[in-house]
Amino acid sequence: MTMNKPTIYISAFCMVAGMSSCSSDATMPGATGETRSVDMQVTVSKSADMSRAIIGENGGDLDCLWADGDRIVVSSADGSKLGILSLTSGEGESVGTFEGKIEVTGEGTATYNFFYFGTATDPESIRSTVALDYSSQDGTLASLSANDFFSASANVSIAYESATAESVMLERATAFGRFNLQFEGADWSGETVTVSGSGLNNLLNVELNGDTSIASSETATITVANATADLWLTILPGETDLTFTTTIGEKTYTGTLPSRKWTAGEYVRTSNADGTFGGIAVKMTTEPDPIPEPGDAVGPVFEVNGKKFRFTKANLAYNVSGRSSARRVGHTPTAHMSAPRRAILTFMASVVPVCTSHISMTVSRLRHSLRRISTLRNTLFRRPFMQDRASMLQTKGVIIRHKMKPAIRAIPEVISNLASRG
C-alpha cells in the first residue's frame, strides 16, 4: 500500500483594478488604518503527490483535479474571515486560478491563513469555527471530496491596493482508505455498514486562526448506508483498529483490521499480484449455525479437521467453526457434490445408525454369552478339561469384542472423510 502526502502549492498576487489616475493629495486608505477591499488572484498547483477537488484513482494513487465551484477561504492570524476566492480557470485540471476580494487593514506584512473545505461546506456560512463531521459517509470514491480539508499559513505583503503572498503549500488534514468487504456465500445487497475502532474519531474542529483539533470519543463510529463491497472512507489521523459490522437477514457479520497509525495526507489501499490495485481485504464472518437438537439428530457430535458432524435421520448436518459459510440453516455439505456421491452419502447416513444399532446389540449379546461362560467355568472348576474349554471361549470372546470396537468407532470418520472430499 502507498502513503502519499498531499500538497498544494499556492502563489498569490494582487491585481490592481480601477486605477486610472491618482492625485498627489489623495488620502491613502492604509495610512489611517481603514479597512479596504482589494482584488486577489491565487494560482494553485498540485505537487507530485495528491491535491484536491475531483478525486479519482490513477495507477493506484489518487488523482485530484479542480472542479467548478471550488472556493478558498482567507483569514487573518487572529481568525477573522477576510474573504473568499473562487475558481475562475483550471476546471478539470491540476492547476487552478482563484480570484476574489479580501478585506485588509493598513500596510506592511501580515500572516494570513488559507483554507479549502470540502464540497459539503458552504464558505459563505463560515464564521470562526467549522466542525467537519465524518460520522456518516457515502463510501464512494467520488464522495471523498465532500469533507476534504486543506490549510496553510503564509506571509502576505500589503501595499496601497495590492497584496502579494509567498508561495505556500496547503496540506491535507485527513487520510483516505480503500477497503474490500469479503463475504463467503452471504446474500450481500447493500446493507448498512458500521465502522468502529478503539481509537477511531469522527469529528474535526477547525478554527480560522489556524488551529485544528480532533474531538476524541470512545464511541465514535462511521456509518455507510447502501454500502457496496468496495468502500472508500475518510479516516482522521491517529492510531486505531477498525471493525466493520453489518446485518444480513438475521445474521450479523463482522470483520476487523489490526491497529495502525493513520497519517494525514496518506491514501491506504493494497497492491494485487497482477499489478492492479484494490481495497484492503476485510473478511466478514458470522457465528456458525447451531448443531441440530436431539430428536432430528442421531448419535454424538464429532469433529474432523475443524468441522463438526452429526448424523440426522435423512442426512448429515454440520457446522464450520470460526468462519463464515454459505451453508445456512437447511443447507447440507452434500449440496455441492455430484448426484451419485450425494446419493451414496444420503443412503449411508440413513443406514449407518441402523447398522450401528445392530452391531451394538450383537456386542451386548456377546457380553451376555461371556458372562454365561464365566459362570459355567466356575461351575465346572473341578473339571480341568471343561475349565480349559471355558477359558478358551472367554478369551476368543474378548478378542472379538476388542476387534469390533475400532470398526464401530471408524464409521463416522469414514463418512466425514467422504463428505470432506466431496
Short mmCIF file of C-alpha atoms in Angstrom, two decimals:
data_model
loop_
_atom_site.label_atom_id
_atom_site.label_comp_id
_atom_site.label_asym_id
_atom_site.label_seq_id
_atom_site.Cartn_x
_atom_site.Cartn_y
_atom_site.Cartn_z
CA MET A 1 0.00 0.00 0.00
CA THR A 2 1.16 3.53 -0.65
CA MET A 3 1.04 6.54 1.57
CA ASN A 4 1.08 9.81 -0.32
CA LYS A 5 1.35 13.17 1.38
CA PRO A 6 -0.91 15.65 -0.41
CA THR A 7 0.40 19.11 -1.17
CA ILE A 8 -0.93 22.12 -3.00
CA TYR A 9 1.43 24.93 -3.88
CA ILE A 10 -0.10 28.39 -3.97
CA SER A 11 1.35 31.61 -5.29
CA ALA A 12 -0.72 34.73 -4.93
CA PHE A 13 -0.56 38.29 -6.14
CA CYS A 14 -2.97 41.18 -6.28
CA MET A 15 -4.47 42.67 -9.41
CA VAL A 16 -4.73 46.41 -9.13
CA ALA A 17 -8.15 47.29 -10.54
CA GLY A 18 -9.87 50.60 -11.35
CA MET A 19 -6.74 52.76 -11.12
CA SER A 20 -6.98 55.35 -13.91
CA SER A 21 -5.30 58.23 -12.10
CA CYS A 22 -4.07 59.27 -8.69
CA SER A 23 -3.56 62.81 -7.32
CA SER A 24 -0.73 63.73 -5.04
CA ASP A 25 -3.04 64.81 -2.26
CA ALA A 26 -5.25 61.67 -2.32
CA THR A 27 -5.91 60.08 1.05
CA MET A 28 -4.11 56.74 1.46
CA PRO A 29 -6.62 54.25 2.90
CA GLY A 30 -3.89 52.31 4.62
CA ALA A 31 -2.47 55.34 6.28
CA THR A 32 -5.47 55.83 8.56
CA GLY A 33 -5.88 52.09 9.34
CA GLU A 34 -9.14 51.88 7.47
CA THR A 35 -10.36 48.51 6.19
CA ARG A 36 -10.44 48.29 2.43
CA SER A 37 -11.23 45.67 -0.18
CA VAL A 38 -8.56 44.53 -2.62
CA ASP A 39 -8.66 42.10 -5.53
CA MET A 40 -6.60 38.97 -5.12
CA GLN A 41 -5.73 36.30 -7.63
CA VAL A 42 -4.27 32.99 -6.45
CA THR A 43 -2.75 30.30 -8.61
CA VAL A 44 -3.00 26.83 -7.05
CA SER A 45 -0.91 24.00 -8.45
CA LYS A 46 -0.63 20.41 -7.34
CA SER A 47 2.61 18.72 -6.46
CA ALA A 48 3.68 15.21 -7.44
CA ASP A 49 1.50 13.96 -4.62
CA MET A 50 -2.23 14.37 -4.03
CA SER A 51 -4.00 17.65 -4.48
CA ARG A 52 -7.75 18.02 -4.11
CA ALA A 53 -11.10 18.66 -5.75
CA ILE A 54 -12.36 15.90 -8.07
CA ILE A 55 -10.76 12.75 -6.66
CA GLY A 56 -10.16 9.70 -8.84
CA GLU A 57 -7.74 6.79 -8.85
CA ASN A 58 -4.84 6.84 -11.27
CA GLY A 59 -2.34 3.99 -11.15
CA GLY A 60 -3.37 3.12 -7.61
CA ASP A 61 -2.91 6.67 -6.29
CA LEU A 62 -5.40 9.50 -6.02
CA ASP A 63 -5.52 11.94 -8.90
CA CYS A 64 -7.21 15.20 -7.85
CA LEU A 65 -8.48 17.89 -10.21
CA TRP A 66 -10.13 21.21 -9.53
CA ALA A 67 -13.87 21.41 -10.08
CA ASP A 68 -16.30 24.17 -10.89
CA GLY A 69 -17.46 25.88 -7.71
CA ASP A 70 -14.31 25.26 -5.66
CA ARG A 71 -13.54 28.12 -3.27
CA ILE A 72 -10.80 29.04 -0.81
CA VAL A 73 -11.34 30.93 2.45
CA VAL A 74 -8.76 33.53 3.56
CA SER A 75 -8.46 34.63 7.21
CA SER A 76 -6.15 36.67 9.40
CA ALA A 77 -3.89 35.20 12.07
CA ASP A 78 -6.42 36.06 14.78
CA GLY A 79 -9.16 34.13 12.97
CA SER A 80 -11.03 36.99 11.30
CA LYS A 81 -12.53 35.97 7.97
CA LEU A 82 -11.11 38.23 5.25
CA GLY A 83 -12.75 36.87 2.11
CA ILE A 84 -13.45 34.05 -0.31
CA LEU A 85 -11.59 33.26 -3.54
CA SER A 86 -13.39 31.33 -6.29
CA LEU A 87 -12.03 29.14 -9.08
CA THR A 88 -12.03 31.10 -12.33
CA SER A 89 -9.93 28.84 -14.54
CA GLY A 90 -8.41 25.37 -14.44
CA GLU A 91 -11.60 23.33 -14.08
CA GLY A 92 -10.79 19.65 -14.59
CA GLU A 93 -7.06 20.36 -14.34
CA SER A 94 -4.44 20.08 -11.62
CA VAL A 95 -3.67 23.81 -11.70
CA GLY A 96 -6.37 26.38 -10.98
CA THR A 97 -6.65 30.12 -10.66
CA PHE A 98 -8.75 31.63 -7.85
CA GLU A 99 -9.91 35.22 -7.71
CA GLY A 100 -11.85 37.33 -5.25
CA LYS A 101 -11.82 40.24 -2.85
CA ILE A 102 -10.35 40.24 0.63
CA GLU A 103 -10.59 42.87 3.35
CA VAL A 104 -7.26 44.28 4.54
CA THR A 105 -6.22 46.93 7.05
CA GLY A 106 -3.09 49.04 6.99
CA GLU A 107 0.07 48.25 5.14
CA GLY A 108 3.10 46.09 5.70
CA THR A 109 3.36 42.34 6.21
CA ALA A 110 0.79 40.07 7.83
CA THR A 111 0.30 36.33 8.23
CA TYR A 112 -2.87 35.01 6.55
CA ASN A 113 -4.46 31.58 6.64
CA PHE A 114 -5.76 29.77 3.57
CA PHE A 115 -8.41 27.04 3.84
CA TYR A 116 -10.10 24.68 1.46
CA PHE A 117 -13.19 22.95 2.87
CA GLY A 118 -14.94 20.13 1.02
CA THR A 119 -17.88 20.48 -1.32
CA ALA A 120 -20.31 19.83 1.55
CA THR A 121 -19.31 23.06 3.35
CA ASP A 122 -20.54 26.46 2.12
CA PRO A 123 -17.75 29.03 2.65
CA GLU A 124 -20.35 31.80 2.93
CA SER A 125 -21.72 30.20 6.11
CA ILE A 126 -18.33 30.02 7.83
CA ARG A 127 -17.74 32.39 10.73
CA SER A 128 -14.87 31.45 13.04
CA THR A 129 -15.20 27.68 13.59
CA VAL A 130 -16.01 24.77 11.28
CA ALA A 131 -16.91 21.28 12.52
CA LEU A 132 -16.25 18.60 9.90
CA ASP A 133 -18.36 15.56 10.77
CA TYR A 134 -17.24 12.21 9.32
CA SER A 135 -19.73 10.00 11.21
CA SER A 136 -21.84 9.43 8.08
CA GLN A 137 -20.14 8.75 4.74
CA ASP A 138 -21.25 7.50 1.33
CA GLY A 139 -18.33 5.11 0.97
CA THR A 140 -17.69 6.00 -2.69
CA LEU A 141 -14.57 7.37 -4.34
CA ALA A 142 -16.44 10.45 -5.57
CA SER A 143 -17.71 11.25 -2.06
CA LEU A 144 -14.21 11.78 -0.64
CA SER A 145 -14.39 15.39 -1.85
CA ALA A 146 -17.42 16.15 0.35
CA ASN A 147 -15.45 16.84 3.54
CA ASP A 148 -11.94 17.13 2.15
CA PHE A 149 -9.86 19.72 4.01
CA PHE A 150 -6.59 21.59 3.38
CA SER A 151 -4.98 24.52 5.19
CA ALA A 152 -1.78 26.54 5.34
CA SER A 153 -0.41 29.89 6.51
CA ALA A 154 1.64 32.38 4.51
CA ASN A 155 3.14 35.83 4.87
CA VAL A 156 1.31 38.46 2.79
CA SER A 157 2.76 41.83 1.84
CA ILE A 158 0.07 44.55 1.90
CA ALA A 159 0.52 47.77 -0.07
CA TYR A 160 -1.84 50.61 -1.07
CA GLU A 161 -4.23 48.49 -3.14
CA SER A 162 -2.22 45.38 -3.69
CA ALA A 163 -1.14 42.31 -1.78
CA THR A 164 1.41 39.66 -2.56
CA ALA A 165 1.64 36.25 -0.90
CA GLU A 166 4.63 33.98 -0.84
CA SER A 167 4.29 30.53 -2.36
CA VAL A 168 2.53 28.36 0.17
CA MET A 169 1.76 24.69 0.45
CA LEU A 170 -1.68 23.55 1.52
CA GLU A 171 -1.66 20.29 3.49
CA ARG A 172 -4.48 17.78 3.74
CA ALA A 173 -5.55 17.09 7.33
CA THR A 174 -7.24 13.72 6.76
CA ALA A 175 -6.33 10.25 5.46
CA PHE A 176 -8.17 8.08 2.94
CA GLY A 177 -8.58 4.31 2.95
CA ARG A 178 -9.97 1.85 0.41
CA PHE A 179 -11.46 -1.37 1.75
CA ASN A 180 -12.99 -4.50 0.26
CA LEU A 181 -15.57 -6.41 2.32
CA GLN A 182 -15.40 -10.12 1.57
CA PHE A 183 -18.40 -12.32 2.36
CA GLU A 184 -18.37 -16.08 1.88
CA GLY A 185 -21.71 -17.03 0.43
CA ALA A 186 -23.75 -14.28 2.10
CA ASP A 187 -26.55 -12.68 0.09
CA TRP A 188 -24.98 -9.20 0.11
CA SER A 189 -27.33 -6.49 -1.14
CA GLY A 190 -26.03 -3.16 0.14
CA GLU A 191 -26.91 -3.32 3.81
CA THR A 192 -25.72 -0.54 6.13
CA VAL A 193 -22.14 -0.92 7.37
CA THR A 194 -20.93 0.50 10.69
CA VAL A 195 -17.22 1.07 11.31
CA SER A 196 -15.87 1.31 14.85
CA GLY A 197 -12.44 1.20 16.46
CA SER A 198 -10.60 1.54 19.75
CA GLY A 199 -9.08 4.85 18.65
CA LEU A 200 -11.47 5.91 15.90
CA ASN A 201 -12.68 9.53 15.83
CA ASN A 202 -15.15 11.21 13.50
CA LEU A 203 -15.15 14.96 14.25
CA LEU A 204 -12.54 17.54 13.17
CA ASN A 205 -12.81 21.09 14.56
CA VAL A 206 -11.19 23.87 12.52
CA GLU A 207 -10.58 27.40 13.81
CA LEU A 208 -9.97 30.20 11.30
CA ASN A 209 -6.95 31.22 13.36
CA GLY A 210 -5.29 28.07 12.00
CA ASP A 211 -5.86 25.72 14.94
CA THR A 212 -7.35 22.28 14.31
CA SER A 213 -8.34 19.62 16.82
CA ILE A 214 -9.82 16.13 16.68
CA ALA A 215 -12.70 15.54 19.08
CA SER A 216 -11.90 12.34 20.96
CA SER A 217 -14.69 9.86 21.64
CA GLU A 218 -14.74 6.27 22.87
CA THR A 219 -17.96 5.55 20.97
CA ALA A 220 -17.23 7.23 17.64
CA THR A 221 -18.39 5.31 14.56
CA ILE A 222 -18.66 5.77 10.81
CA THR A 223 -21.92 4.69 9.18
CA VAL A 224 -22.21 3.87 5.48
CA ALA A 225 -25.76 3.40 4.19
CA ASN A 226 -26.41 1.42 0.99
CA ALA A 227 -22.81 0.26 1.08
CA THR A 228 -21.05 -1.73 -1.59
CA ALA A 229 -18.32 -4.31 -1.09
CA ASP A 230 -15.73 -1.68 -2.10
CA LEU A 231 -15.59 1.18 0.40
CA TRP A 232 -13.65 4.45 0.30
CA LEU A 233 -13.54 6.18 3.69
CA THR A 234 -12.08 9.33 5.20
CA ILE A 235 -10.14 8.48 8.36
CA LEU A 236 -8.93 11.08 10.83
CA PRO A 237 -5.25 10.80 11.86
CA GLY A 238 -4.48 8.62 14.86
CA GLU A 239 -3.82 5.02 15.84
CA THR A 240 -6.83 2.74 15.71
CA ASP A 241 -8.04 -0.69 14.69
CA LEU A 242 -11.14 -0.90 12.51
CA THR A 243 -14.13 -3.21 12.92
CA PHE A 244 -16.74 -3.43 10.16
CA THR A 245 -20.22 -4.65 11.14
CA THR A 246 -23.33 -5.31 9.07
CA THR A 247 -26.52 -7.38 9.39
CA ILE A 248 -27.78 -9.57 6.56
CA GLY A 249 -31.15 -11.11 7.29
CA GLU A 250 -30.97 -12.37 10.85
CA LYS A 251 -27.19 -12.74 10.92
CA THR A 252 -24.57 -10.20 11.98
CA TYR A 253 -21.26 -10.20 10.10
CA THR A 254 -18.06 -8.59 11.42
CA GLY A 255 -14.55 -8.08 10.11
CA THR A 256 -11.59 -6.50 11.93
CA LEU A 257 -8.35 -4.91 10.75
CA PRO A 258 -5.42 -4.63 13.17
CA SER A 259 -4.42 -1.34 14.72
CA ARG A 260 -2.28 1.02 12.64
CA LYS A 261 -1.32 4.69 12.75
CA TRP A 262 -3.23 6.71 10.17
CA THR A 263 -1.30 9.74 8.97
CA ALA A 264 -2.70 12.94 7.48
CA GLY A 265 -2.41 13.00 3.69
CA GLU A 266 -1.99 9.28 3.08
CA TYR A 267 -4.09 7.02 0.86
CA VAL A 268 -4.07 3.41 2.03
CA ARG A 269 -5.01 0.56 -0.30
CA THR A 270 -3.46 -2.75 -1.41
CA SER A 271 -1.45 -3.88 -4.43
CA ASN A 272 -2.58 -7.05 -6.18
CA ALA A 273 -0.27 -9.72 -7.58
CA ASP A 274 -1.28 -8.87 -11.16
CA GLY A 275 -0.13 -5.26 -10.80
CA THR A 276 -3.58 -3.80 -10.20
CA PHE A 277 -4.78 -2.13 -7.02
CA GLY A 278 -7.70 -2.74 -4.73
CA GLY A 279 -9.13 -2.31 -1.28
CA ILE A 280 -7.68 -3.76 1.89
CA ALA A 281 -9.34 -7.17 2.34
CA VAL A 282 -11.80 -7.35 5.23
CA LYS A 283 -13.05 -10.89 5.80
CA MET A 284 -16.61 -10.69 7.12
CA THR A 285 -17.60 -13.66 9.30
CA THR A 286 -20.62 -14.65 11.33
CA GLU A 287 -21.41 -17.06 14.15
CA PRO A 288 -21.79 -20.66 12.89
CA ASP A 289 -25.18 -22.33 12.61
CA PRO A 290 -26.05 -24.41 15.69
CA ILE A 291 -25.91 -28.20 15.61
CA PRO A 292 -29.45 -29.64 15.41
CA GLU A 293 -31.01 -30.54 18.72
CA PRO A 294 -31.63 -34.20 19.60
CA GLY A 295 -34.77 -35.51 18.01
CA ASP A 296 -33.70 -34.88 14.44
CA ALA A 297 -30.13 -35.95 15.19
CA VAL A 298 -28.78 -39.44 15.77
CA GLY A 299 -25.62 -40.18 17.71
CA PRO A 300 -22.99 -37.86 19.22
CA VAL A 301 -21.33 -34.79 17.68
CA PHE A 302 -17.82 -35.48 16.42
CA GLU A 303 -15.21 -33.21 14.82
CA VAL A 304 -12.82 -33.91 11.94
CA ASN A 305 -10.38 -31.31 10.57
CA GLY A 306 -12.16 -28.48 12.36
CA LYS A 307 -15.60 -29.47 11.05
CA LYS A 308 -18.37 -30.71 13.31
CA PHE A 309 -20.59 -33.57 12.17
CA ARG A 310 -23.71 -35.25 13.39
CA PHE A 311 -25.98 -37.84 11.83
CA THR A 312 -29.58 -36.91 11.18
CA LYS A 313 -32.43 -39.13 10.12
CA ALA A 314 -32.18 -38.05 6.49
CA ASN A 315 -28.72 -36.54 6.04
CA LEU A 316 -25.63 -35.08 7.66
CA ALA A 317 -25.77 -31.67 9.36
CA TYR A 318 -22.64 -29.85 10.24
CA ASN A 319 -21.17 -26.53 11.09
CA VAL A 320 -17.88 -24.87 10.26
CA SER A 321 -16.34 -23.43 13.39
CA GLY A 322 -14.77 -20.00 13.28
CA ARG A 323 -15.53 -18.86 9.72
CA SER A 324 -18.36 -17.60 7.58
CA SER A 325 -20.22 -20.11 5.48
CA ALA A 326 -22.87 -20.14 2.81
CA ARG A 327 -24.26 -23.29 4.43
CA ARG A 328 -27.05 -21.67 6.39
CA VAL A 329 -29.87 -23.41 8.22
CA GLY A 330 -31.29 -26.06 5.95
CA HIS A 331 -28.13 -26.34 3.83
CA THR A 332 -26.06 -29.51 3.85
CA PRO A 333 -22.46 -30.34 2.93
CA THR A 334 -23.74 -32.54 0.11
CA ALA A 335 -25.35 -29.69 -1.83
CA HIS A 336 -22.26 -29.11 -3.99
CA MET A 337 -21.49 -32.81 -4.61
CA SER A 338 -22.20 -34.89 -7.65
CA ALA A 339 -25.54 -36.72 -7.69
CA PRO A 340 -24.05 -40.24 -7.27
CA ARG A 341 -21.85 -39.22 -4.33
CA ARG A 342 -24.71 -37.33 -2.72
CA ALA A 343 -26.99 -40.38 -3.11
CA ILE A 344 -24.37 -42.67 -1.55
CA LEU A 345 -23.81 -40.39 1.43
CA THR A 346 -27.53 -39.94 1.94
CA PHE A 347 -28.02 -43.71 1.89
CA MET A 348 -25.12 -44.29 4.28
CA ALA A 349 -26.33 -41.56 6.64
CA SER A 350 -29.70 -43.27 6.94
CA VAL A 351 -28.35 -46.83 7.08
CA VAL A 352 -25.36 -46.36 9.41
CA PRO A 353 -27.47 -45.65 12.53
CA VAL A 354 -29.42 -48.85 11.92
CA CYS A 355 -26.23 -50.85 11.38
CA THR A 356 -24.71 -49.31 14.48
CA SER A 357 -27.75 -50.34 16.47
CA HIS A 358 -27.49 -53.97 15.27
CA ILE A 359 -23.75 -54.05 15.99
CA SER A 360 -24.34 -52.69 19.49
CA MET A 361 -26.98 -55.35 20.05
CA THR A 362 -24.56 -58.08 18.88
CA VAL A 363 -21.85 -56.81 21.23
CA SER A 364 -24.36 -56.82 24.08
CA ARG A 365 -25.32 -60.43 23.34
CA LEU A 366 -21.65 -61.36 23.17
CA ARG A 367 -21.04 -59.87 26.58
CA HIS A 368 -24.01 -61.82 27.92
CA SER A 369 -22.58 -65.02 26.47
CA LEU A 370 -19.21 -64.28 28.07
CA ARG A 371 -20.85 -63.89 31.45
CA ARG A 372 -22.59 -67.25 30.99
CA ILE A 373 -19.28 -68.85 30.01
CA SER A 374 -17.67 -67.39 33.11
CA THR A 375 -20.45 -68.84 35.25
CA LEU A 376 -20.10 -72.23 33.55
CA ARG A 377 -16.37 -72.18 34.16
CA ASN A 378 -16.86 -71.56 37.84
CA THR A 379 -19.41 -74.40 37.99
CA LEU A 380 -17.06 -76.80 36.29
CA PHE A 381 -13.98 -75.56 38.10
CA ARG A 382 -13.17 -79.05 39.37
CA ARG A 383 -13.16 -80.46 35.82
CA PRO A 384 -9.87 -79.43 34.20
CA PHE A 385 -10.86 -80.19 30.61
CA MET A 386 -14.06 -78.13 30.92
CA GLN A 387 -12.17 -75.30 32.64
CA ASP A 388 -9.68 -75.09 29.75
CA ARG A 389 -12.55 -75.07 27.22
CA ALA A 390 -14.36 -72.26 29.05
CA SER A 391 -11.18 -70.16 29.33
CA MET A 392 -10.54 -70.60 25.62
CA LEU A 393 -14.10 -69.48 24.74
CA GLN A 394 -13.86 -66.47 27.05
CA THR A 395 -10.51 -65.41 25.55
CA LYS A 396 -11.90 -65.62 22.00
CA GLY A 397 -14.91 -63.57 23.02
CA VAL A 398 -12.76 -60.82 24.49
CA ILE A 399 -10.63 -60.76 21.35
CA ILE A 400 -13.71 -60.47 19.10
CA ARG A 401 -15.15 -57.68 21.22
CA HIS A 402 -11.92 -55.62 21.14
CA LYS A 403 -11.55 -56.08 17.39
CA MET A 404 -15.09 -54.83 16.77
CA LYS A 405 -14.67 -51.59 18.76
CA PRO A 406 -12.31 -49.84 16.26
CA ALA A 407 -14.57 -50.81 13.39
CA ILE A 408 -17.58 -49.26 15.11
CA ARG A 409 -15.67 -46.10 16.00
CA ALA A 410 -14.34 -45.71 12.46
CA ILE A 411 -17.76 -45.50 10.82
CA PRO A 412 -18.35 -41.75 11.49
CA GLU A 413 -14.81 -40.90 10.38
CA VAL A 414 -15.28 -42.73 7.09
CA ILE A 415 -18.48 -40.81 6.41
CA SER A 416 -16.85 -37.45 7.32
CA ASN A 417 -13.86 -38.15 5.07
CA LEU A 418 -16.18 -38.89 2.17
CA ALA A 419 -18.07 -35.66 2.87
CA SER A 420 -14.87 -33.55 3.10
CA ARG A 421 -13.63 -34.92 -0.22
CA GLY A 422 -16.94 -34.25 -1.87
#
